[in-house]
CSV table of N, CA, C and O in Angstrom, one decimal:
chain,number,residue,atom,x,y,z
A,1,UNK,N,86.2,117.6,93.3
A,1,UNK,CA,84.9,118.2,93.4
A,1,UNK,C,84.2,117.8,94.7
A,1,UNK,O,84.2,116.6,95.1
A,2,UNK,N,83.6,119.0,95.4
A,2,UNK,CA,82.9,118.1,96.8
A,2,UNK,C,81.3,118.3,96.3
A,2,UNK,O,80.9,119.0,95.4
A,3,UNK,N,80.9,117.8,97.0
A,3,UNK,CA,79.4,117.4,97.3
A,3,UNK,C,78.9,117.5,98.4
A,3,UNK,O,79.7,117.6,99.3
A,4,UNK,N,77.8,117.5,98.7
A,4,UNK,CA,77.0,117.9,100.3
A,4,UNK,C,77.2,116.2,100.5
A,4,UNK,O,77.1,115.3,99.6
A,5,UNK,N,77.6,115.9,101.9
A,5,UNK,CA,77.5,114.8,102.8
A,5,UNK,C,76.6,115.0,104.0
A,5,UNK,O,76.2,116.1,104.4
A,6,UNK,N,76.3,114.0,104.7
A,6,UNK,CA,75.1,114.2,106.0
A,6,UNK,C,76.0,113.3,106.9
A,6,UNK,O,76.5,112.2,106.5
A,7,UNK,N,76.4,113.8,108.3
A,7,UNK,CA,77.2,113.4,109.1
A,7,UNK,C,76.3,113.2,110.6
A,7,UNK,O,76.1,114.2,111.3
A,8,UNK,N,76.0,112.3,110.9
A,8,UNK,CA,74.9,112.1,112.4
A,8,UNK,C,75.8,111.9,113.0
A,8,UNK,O,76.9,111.2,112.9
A,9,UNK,N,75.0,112.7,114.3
A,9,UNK,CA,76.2,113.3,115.6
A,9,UNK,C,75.2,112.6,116.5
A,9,UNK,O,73.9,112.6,116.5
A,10,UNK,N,76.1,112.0,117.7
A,10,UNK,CA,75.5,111.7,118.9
A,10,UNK,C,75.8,113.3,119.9
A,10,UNK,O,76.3,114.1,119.1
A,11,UNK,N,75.7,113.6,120.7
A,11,UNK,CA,75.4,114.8,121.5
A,11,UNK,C,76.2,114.0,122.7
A,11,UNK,O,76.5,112.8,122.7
A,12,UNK,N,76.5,115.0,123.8
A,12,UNK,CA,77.2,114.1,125.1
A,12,UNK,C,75.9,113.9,125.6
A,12,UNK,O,75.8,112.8,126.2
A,13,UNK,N,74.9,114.4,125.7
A,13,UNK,CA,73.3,114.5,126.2
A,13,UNK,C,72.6,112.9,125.7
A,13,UNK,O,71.5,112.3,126.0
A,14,UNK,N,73.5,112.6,124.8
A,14,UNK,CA,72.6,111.4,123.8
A,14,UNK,C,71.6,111.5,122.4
A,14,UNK,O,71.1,110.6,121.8
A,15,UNK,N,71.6,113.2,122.0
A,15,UNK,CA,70.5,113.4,121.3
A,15,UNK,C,71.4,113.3,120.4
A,15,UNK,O,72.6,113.5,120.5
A,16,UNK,N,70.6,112.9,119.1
A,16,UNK,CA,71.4,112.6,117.2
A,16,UNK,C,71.0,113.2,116.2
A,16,UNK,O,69.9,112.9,115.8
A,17,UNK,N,71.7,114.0,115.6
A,17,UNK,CA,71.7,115.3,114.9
A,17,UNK,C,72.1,114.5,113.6
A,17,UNK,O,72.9,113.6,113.6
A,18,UNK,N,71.4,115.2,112.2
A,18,UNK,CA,72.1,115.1,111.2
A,18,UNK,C,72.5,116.5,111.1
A,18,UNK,O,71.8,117.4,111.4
A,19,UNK,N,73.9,116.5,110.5
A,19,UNK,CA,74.9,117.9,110.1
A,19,UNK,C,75.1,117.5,108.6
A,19,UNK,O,75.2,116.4,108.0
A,20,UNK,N,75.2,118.8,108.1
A,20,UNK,CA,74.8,118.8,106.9
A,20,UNK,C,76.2,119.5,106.3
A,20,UNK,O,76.3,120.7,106.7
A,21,UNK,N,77.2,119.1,105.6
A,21,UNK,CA,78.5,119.6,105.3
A,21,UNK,C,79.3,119.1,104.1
A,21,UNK,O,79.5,117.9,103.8
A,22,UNK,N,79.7,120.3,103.3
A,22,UNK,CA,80.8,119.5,101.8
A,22,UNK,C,81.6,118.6,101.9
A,22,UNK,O,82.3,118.8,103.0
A,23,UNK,N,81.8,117.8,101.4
A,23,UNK,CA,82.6,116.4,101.7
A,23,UNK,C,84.2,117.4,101.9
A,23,UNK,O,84.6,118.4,101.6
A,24,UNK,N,84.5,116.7,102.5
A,24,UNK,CA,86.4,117.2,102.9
A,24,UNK,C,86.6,118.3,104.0
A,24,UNK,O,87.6,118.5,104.5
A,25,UNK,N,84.9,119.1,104.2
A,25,UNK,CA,85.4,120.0,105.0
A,25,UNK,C,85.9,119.3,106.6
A,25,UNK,O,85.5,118.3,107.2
A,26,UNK,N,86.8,120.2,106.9
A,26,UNK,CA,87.5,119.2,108.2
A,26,UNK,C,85.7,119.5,109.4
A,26,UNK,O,84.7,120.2,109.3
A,27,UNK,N,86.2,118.6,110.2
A,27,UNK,CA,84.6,117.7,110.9
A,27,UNK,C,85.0,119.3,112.0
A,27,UNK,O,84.0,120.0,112.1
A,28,UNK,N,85.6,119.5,112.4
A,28,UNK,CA,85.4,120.1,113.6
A,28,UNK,C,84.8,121.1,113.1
A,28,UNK,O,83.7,121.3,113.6
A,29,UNK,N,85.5,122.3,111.8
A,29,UNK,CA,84.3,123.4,111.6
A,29,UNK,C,83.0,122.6,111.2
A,29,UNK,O,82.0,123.2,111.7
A,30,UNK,N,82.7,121.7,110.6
A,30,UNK,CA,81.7,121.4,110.6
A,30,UNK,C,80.6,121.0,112.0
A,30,UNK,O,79.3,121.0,112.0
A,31,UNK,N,81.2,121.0,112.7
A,31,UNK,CA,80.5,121.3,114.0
A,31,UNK,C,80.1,122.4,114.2
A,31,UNK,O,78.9,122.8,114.3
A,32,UNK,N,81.3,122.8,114.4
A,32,UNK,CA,81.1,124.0,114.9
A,32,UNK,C,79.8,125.0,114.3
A,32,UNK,O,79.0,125.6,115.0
A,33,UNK,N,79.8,124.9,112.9
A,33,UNK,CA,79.2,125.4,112.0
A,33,UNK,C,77.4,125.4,112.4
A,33,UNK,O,76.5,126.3,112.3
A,34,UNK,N,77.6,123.7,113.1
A,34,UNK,CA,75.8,123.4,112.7
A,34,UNK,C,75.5,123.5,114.6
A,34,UNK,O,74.6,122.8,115.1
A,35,UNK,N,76.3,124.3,115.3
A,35,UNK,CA,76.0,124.8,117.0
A,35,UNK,C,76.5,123.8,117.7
A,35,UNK,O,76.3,123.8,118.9
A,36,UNK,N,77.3,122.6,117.2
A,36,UNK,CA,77.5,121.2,118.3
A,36,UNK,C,78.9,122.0,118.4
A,36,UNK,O,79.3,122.8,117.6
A,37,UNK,N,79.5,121.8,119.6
A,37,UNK,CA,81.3,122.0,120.2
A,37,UNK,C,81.5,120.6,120.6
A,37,UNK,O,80.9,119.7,121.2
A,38,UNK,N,82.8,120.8,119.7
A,38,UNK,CA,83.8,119.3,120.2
A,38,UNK,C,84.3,119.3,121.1
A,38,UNK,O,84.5,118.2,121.5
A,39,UNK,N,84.6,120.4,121.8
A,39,UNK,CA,85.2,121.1,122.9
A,39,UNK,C,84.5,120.5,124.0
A,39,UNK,O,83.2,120.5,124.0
A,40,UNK,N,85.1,120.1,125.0
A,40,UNK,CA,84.7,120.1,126.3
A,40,UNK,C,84.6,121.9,127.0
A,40,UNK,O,85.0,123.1,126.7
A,41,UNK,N,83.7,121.2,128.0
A,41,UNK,CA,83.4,123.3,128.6
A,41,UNK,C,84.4,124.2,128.7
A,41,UNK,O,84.4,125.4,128.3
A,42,UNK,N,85.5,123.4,129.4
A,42,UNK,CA,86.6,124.6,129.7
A,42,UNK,C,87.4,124.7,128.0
A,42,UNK,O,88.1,125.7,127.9
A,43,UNK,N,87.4,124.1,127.1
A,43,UNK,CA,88.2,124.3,125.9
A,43,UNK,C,87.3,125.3,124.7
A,43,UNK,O,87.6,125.6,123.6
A,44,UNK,N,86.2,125.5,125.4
A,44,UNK,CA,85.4,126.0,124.1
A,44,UNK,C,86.2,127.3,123.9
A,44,UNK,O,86.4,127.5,122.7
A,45,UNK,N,86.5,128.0,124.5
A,45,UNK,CA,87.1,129.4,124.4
A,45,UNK,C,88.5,129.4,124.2
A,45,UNK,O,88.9,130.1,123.3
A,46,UNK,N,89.5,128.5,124.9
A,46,UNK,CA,90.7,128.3,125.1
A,46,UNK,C,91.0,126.8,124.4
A,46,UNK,O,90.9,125.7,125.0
A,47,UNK,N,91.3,127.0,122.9
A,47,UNK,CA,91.9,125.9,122.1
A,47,UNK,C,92.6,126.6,121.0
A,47,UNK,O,92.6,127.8,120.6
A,48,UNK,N,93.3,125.2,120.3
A,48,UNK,CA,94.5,125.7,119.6
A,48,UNK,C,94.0,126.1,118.1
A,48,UNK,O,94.8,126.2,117.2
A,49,UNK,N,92.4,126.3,117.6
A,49,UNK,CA,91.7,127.0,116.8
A,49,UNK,C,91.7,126.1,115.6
A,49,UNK,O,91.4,126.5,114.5
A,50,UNK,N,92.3,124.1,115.9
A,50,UNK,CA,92.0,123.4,115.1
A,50,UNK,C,93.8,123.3,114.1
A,50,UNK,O,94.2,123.0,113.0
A,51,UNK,N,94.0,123.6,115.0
A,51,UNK,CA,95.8,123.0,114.5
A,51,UNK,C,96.5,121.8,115.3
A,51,UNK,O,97.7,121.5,115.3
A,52,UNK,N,95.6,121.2,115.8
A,52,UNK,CA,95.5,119.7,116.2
A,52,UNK,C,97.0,119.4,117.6
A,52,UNK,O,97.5,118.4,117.9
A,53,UNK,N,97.3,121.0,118.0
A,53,UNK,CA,98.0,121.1,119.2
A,53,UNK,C,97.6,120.7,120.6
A,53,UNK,O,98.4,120.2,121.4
A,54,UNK,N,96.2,121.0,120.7
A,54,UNK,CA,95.6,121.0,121.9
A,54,UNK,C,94.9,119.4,122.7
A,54,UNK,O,95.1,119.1,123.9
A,55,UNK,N,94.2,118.7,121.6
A,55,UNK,CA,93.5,117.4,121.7
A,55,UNK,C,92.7,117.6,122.7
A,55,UNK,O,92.5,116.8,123.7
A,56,UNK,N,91.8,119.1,122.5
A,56,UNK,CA,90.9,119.1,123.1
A,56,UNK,C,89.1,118.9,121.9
A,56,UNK,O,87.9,118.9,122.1
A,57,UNK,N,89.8,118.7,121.3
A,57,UNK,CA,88.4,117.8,120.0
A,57,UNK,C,88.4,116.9,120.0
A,57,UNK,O,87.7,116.6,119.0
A,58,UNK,N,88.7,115.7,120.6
A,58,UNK,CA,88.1,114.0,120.0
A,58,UNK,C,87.0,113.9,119.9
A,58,UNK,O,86.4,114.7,120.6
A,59,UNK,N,86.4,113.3,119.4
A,59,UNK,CA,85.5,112.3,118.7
A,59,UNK,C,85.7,111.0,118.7
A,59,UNK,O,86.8,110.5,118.7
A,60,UNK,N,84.1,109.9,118.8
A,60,UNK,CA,84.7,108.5,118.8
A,60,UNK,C,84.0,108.7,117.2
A,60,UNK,O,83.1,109.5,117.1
A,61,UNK,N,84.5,107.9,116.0
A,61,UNK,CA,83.8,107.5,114.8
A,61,UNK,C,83.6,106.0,115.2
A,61,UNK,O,84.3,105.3,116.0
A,62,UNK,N,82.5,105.5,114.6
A,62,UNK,CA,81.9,104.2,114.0
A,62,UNK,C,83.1,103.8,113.4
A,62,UNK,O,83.7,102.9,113.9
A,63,UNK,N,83.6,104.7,112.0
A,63,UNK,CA,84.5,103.8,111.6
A,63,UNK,C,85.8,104.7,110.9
A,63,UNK,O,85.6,105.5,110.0
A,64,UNK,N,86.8,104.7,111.4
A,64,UNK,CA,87.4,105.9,111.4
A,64,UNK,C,88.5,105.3,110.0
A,64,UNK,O,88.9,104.2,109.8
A,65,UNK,N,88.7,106.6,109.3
A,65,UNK,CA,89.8,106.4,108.6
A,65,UNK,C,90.6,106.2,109.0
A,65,UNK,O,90.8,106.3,110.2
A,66,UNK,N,92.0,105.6,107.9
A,66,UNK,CA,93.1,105.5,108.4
A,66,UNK,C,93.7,106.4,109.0
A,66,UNK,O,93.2,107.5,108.7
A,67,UNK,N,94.8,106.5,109.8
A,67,UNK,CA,95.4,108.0,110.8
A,67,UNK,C,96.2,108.4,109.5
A,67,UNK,O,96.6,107.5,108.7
A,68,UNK,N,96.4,109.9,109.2
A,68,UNK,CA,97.1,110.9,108.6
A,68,UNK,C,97.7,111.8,109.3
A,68,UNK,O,98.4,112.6,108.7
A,69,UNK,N,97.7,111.7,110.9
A,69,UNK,CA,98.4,112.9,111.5
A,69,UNK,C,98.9,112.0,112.7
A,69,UNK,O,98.5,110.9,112.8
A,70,UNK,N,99.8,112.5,113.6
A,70,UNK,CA,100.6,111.9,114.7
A,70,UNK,C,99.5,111.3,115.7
A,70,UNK,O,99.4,110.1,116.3
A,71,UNK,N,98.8,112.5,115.8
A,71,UNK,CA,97.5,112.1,117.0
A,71,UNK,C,97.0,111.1,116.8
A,71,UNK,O,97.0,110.2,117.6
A,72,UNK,N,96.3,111.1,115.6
A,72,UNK,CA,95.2,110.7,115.3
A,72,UNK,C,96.2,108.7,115.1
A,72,UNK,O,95.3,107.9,114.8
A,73,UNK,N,97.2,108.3,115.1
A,73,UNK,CA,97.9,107.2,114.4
A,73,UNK,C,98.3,106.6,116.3
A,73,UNK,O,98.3,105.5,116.7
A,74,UNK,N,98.7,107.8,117.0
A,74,UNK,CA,98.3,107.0,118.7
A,74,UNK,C,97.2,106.9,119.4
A,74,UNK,O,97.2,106.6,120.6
A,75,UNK,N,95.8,107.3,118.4
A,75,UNK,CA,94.8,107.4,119.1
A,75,UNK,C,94.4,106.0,118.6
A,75,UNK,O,94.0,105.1,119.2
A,76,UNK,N,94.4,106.1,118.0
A,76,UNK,CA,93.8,104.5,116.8
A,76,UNK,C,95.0,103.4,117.4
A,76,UNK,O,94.7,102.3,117.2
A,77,UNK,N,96.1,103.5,118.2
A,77,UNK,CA,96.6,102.7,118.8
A,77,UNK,C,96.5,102.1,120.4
A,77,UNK,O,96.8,101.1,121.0
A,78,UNK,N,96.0,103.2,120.6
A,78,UNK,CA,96.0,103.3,122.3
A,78,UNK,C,94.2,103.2,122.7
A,78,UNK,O,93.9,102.4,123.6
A,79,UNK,N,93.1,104.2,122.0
A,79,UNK,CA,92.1,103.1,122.1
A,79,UNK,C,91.6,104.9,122.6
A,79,UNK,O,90.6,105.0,123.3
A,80,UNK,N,92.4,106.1,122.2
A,80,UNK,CA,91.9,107.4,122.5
A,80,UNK,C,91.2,107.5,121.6
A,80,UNK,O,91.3,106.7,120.7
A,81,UNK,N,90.1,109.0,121.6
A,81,UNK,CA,89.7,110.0,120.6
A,81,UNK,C,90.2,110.5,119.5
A,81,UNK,O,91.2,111.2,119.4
A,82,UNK,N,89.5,110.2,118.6
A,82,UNK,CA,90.3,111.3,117.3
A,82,UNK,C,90.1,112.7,117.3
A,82,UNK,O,89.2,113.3,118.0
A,83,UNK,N,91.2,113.4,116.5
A,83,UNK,CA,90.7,115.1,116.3
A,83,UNK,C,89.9,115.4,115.5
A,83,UNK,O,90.2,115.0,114.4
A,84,UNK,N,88.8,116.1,115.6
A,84,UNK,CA,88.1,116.0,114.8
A,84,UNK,C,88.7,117.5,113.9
A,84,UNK,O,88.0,117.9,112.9
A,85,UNK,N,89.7,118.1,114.2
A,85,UNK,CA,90.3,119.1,113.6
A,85,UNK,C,91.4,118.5,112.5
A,85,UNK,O,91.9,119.1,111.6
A,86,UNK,N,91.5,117.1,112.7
A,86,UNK,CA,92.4,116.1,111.7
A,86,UNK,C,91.6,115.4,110.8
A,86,UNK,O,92.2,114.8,109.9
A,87,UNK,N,89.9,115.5,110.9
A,87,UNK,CA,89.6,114.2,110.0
A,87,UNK,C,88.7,115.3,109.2
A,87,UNK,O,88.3,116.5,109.4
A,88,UNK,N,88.7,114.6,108.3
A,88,UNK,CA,87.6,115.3,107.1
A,88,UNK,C,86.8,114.7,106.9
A,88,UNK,O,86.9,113.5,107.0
A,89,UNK,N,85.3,115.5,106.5
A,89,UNK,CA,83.8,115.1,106.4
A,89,UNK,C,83.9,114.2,105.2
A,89,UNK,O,84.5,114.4,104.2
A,90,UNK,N,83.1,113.0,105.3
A,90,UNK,CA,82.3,112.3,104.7
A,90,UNK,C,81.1,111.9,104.4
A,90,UNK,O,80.6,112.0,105.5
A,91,UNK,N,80.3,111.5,103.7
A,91,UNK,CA,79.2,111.1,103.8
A,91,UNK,C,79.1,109.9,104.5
A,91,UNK,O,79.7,108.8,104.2
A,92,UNK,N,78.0,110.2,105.6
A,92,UNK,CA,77.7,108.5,105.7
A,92,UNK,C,78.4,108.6,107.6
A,92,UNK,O,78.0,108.1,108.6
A,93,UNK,N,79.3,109.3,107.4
A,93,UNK,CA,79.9,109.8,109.0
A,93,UNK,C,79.5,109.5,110.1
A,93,UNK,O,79.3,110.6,110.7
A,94,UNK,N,79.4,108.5,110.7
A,94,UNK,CA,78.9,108.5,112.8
A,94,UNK,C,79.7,108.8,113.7
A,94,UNK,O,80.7,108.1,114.0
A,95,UNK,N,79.4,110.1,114.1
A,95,UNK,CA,80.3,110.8,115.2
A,95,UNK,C,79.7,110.4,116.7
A,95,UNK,O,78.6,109.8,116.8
A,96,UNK,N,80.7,110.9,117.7
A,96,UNK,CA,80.0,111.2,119.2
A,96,UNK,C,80.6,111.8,119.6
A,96,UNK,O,81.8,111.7,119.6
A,97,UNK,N,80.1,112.7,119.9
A,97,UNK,CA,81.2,113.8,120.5
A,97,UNK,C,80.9,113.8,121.9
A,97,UNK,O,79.7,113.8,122.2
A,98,UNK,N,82.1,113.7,123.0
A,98,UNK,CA,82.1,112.9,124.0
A,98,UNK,C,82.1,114.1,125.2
A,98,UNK,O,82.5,115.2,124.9
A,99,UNK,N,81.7,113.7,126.7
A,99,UNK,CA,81.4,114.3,127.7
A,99,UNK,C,82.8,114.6,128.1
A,99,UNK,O,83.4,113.6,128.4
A,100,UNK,N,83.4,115.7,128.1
A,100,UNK,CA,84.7,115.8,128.2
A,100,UNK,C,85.1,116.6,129.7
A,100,UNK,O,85.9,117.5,129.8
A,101,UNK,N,84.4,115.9,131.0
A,101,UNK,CA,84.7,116.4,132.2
A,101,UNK,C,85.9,115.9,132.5
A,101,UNK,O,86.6,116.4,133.4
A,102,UNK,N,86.4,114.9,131.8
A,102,UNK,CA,87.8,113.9,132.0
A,102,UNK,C,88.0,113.5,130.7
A,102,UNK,O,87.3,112.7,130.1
A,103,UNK,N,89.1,114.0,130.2
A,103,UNK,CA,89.4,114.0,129.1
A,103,UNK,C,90.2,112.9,128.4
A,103,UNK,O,91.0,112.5,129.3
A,104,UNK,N,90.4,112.0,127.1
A,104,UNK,CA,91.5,110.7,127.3
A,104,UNK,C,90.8,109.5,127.6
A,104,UNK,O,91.4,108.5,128.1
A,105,UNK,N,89.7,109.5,127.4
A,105,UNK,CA,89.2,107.4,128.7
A,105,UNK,C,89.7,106.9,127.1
A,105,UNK,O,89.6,107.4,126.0
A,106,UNK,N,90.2,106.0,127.6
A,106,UNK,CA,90.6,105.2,126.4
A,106,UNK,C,89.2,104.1,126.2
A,106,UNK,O,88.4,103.8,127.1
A,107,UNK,N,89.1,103.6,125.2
A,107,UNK,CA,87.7,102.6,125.4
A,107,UNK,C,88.4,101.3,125.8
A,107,UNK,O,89.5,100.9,125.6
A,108,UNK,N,87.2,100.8,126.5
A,108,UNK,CA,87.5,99.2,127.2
A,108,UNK,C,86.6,97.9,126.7
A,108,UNK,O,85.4,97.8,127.0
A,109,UNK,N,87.0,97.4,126.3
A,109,UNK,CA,85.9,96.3,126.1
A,109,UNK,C,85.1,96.5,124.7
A,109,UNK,O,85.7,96.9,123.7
A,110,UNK,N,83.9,96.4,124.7
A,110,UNK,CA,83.5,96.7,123.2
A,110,UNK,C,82.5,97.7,123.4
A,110,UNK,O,81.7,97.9,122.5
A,111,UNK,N,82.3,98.5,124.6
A,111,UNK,CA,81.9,100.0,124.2
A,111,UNK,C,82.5,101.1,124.7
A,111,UNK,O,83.4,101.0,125.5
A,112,UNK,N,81.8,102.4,124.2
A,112,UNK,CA,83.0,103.8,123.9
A,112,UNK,C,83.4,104.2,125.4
A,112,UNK,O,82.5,104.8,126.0
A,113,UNK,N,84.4,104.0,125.8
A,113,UNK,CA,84.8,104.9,127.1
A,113,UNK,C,84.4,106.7,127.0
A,113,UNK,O,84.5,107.4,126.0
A,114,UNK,N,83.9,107.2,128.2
A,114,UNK,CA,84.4,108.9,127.9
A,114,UNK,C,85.7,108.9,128.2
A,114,UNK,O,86.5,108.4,129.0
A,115,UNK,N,85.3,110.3,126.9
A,115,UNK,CA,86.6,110.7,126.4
A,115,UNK,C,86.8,111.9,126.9
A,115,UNK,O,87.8,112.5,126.6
């Protein structure tokens, strides 16, 4: 059974949105849904429509689940973005969805690289 969860979004601008979404729906339509793009500028039009081909969706989470997909298990290793077309909504959720002029910063030190 899902239930409504509240997922607060940082913006690449810095501004913090609560999104309002059924538990499990995957995070990227939930973006999508509430006007935020995971997408960097050139991917908003040209991506792989959330089949987790492209890795043009990361996200940093506060606290990310364990990895379930290929990407998402070398991103959690290497210190990249997750897909947000791989993770599913939760309540309670801290996203950032990152300035994606350069795509990949792995994070350094103890805050979020762009991604």
């Amino acid at each position: 059974m899902s239930y409504p969860a509240t997922v607060t979004v940082e913006t690449p601008d810095g501004e913090v949105r609560e999104v309002s979404a059924e538990t499990g729906t995957v995070l990227r339509d939930a973006l999508l849904d509430a006007g935020i793009s995971p997408h960097g500028r050139y991917a908003r039009r040209l991506n792989c429509g959330g089949r987790g081909l492209c890795a043009t969706c990361g996200v940093r989470l506060a606290e990310a689940p364990d990895p379930d997909h290929w990407h998402d298990d070398l991103a959690d290793r290497f210190g990249y973005p997750r897909l947000s077309c791989q993770l599913r909504v939760r309540d309670g959720m801290r996203v950032q969805v990152l300035d994606k002029r350069v795509w990949g910063g792995r994070e350094t030190g103890g805050g979020s690289g762009e991604g």
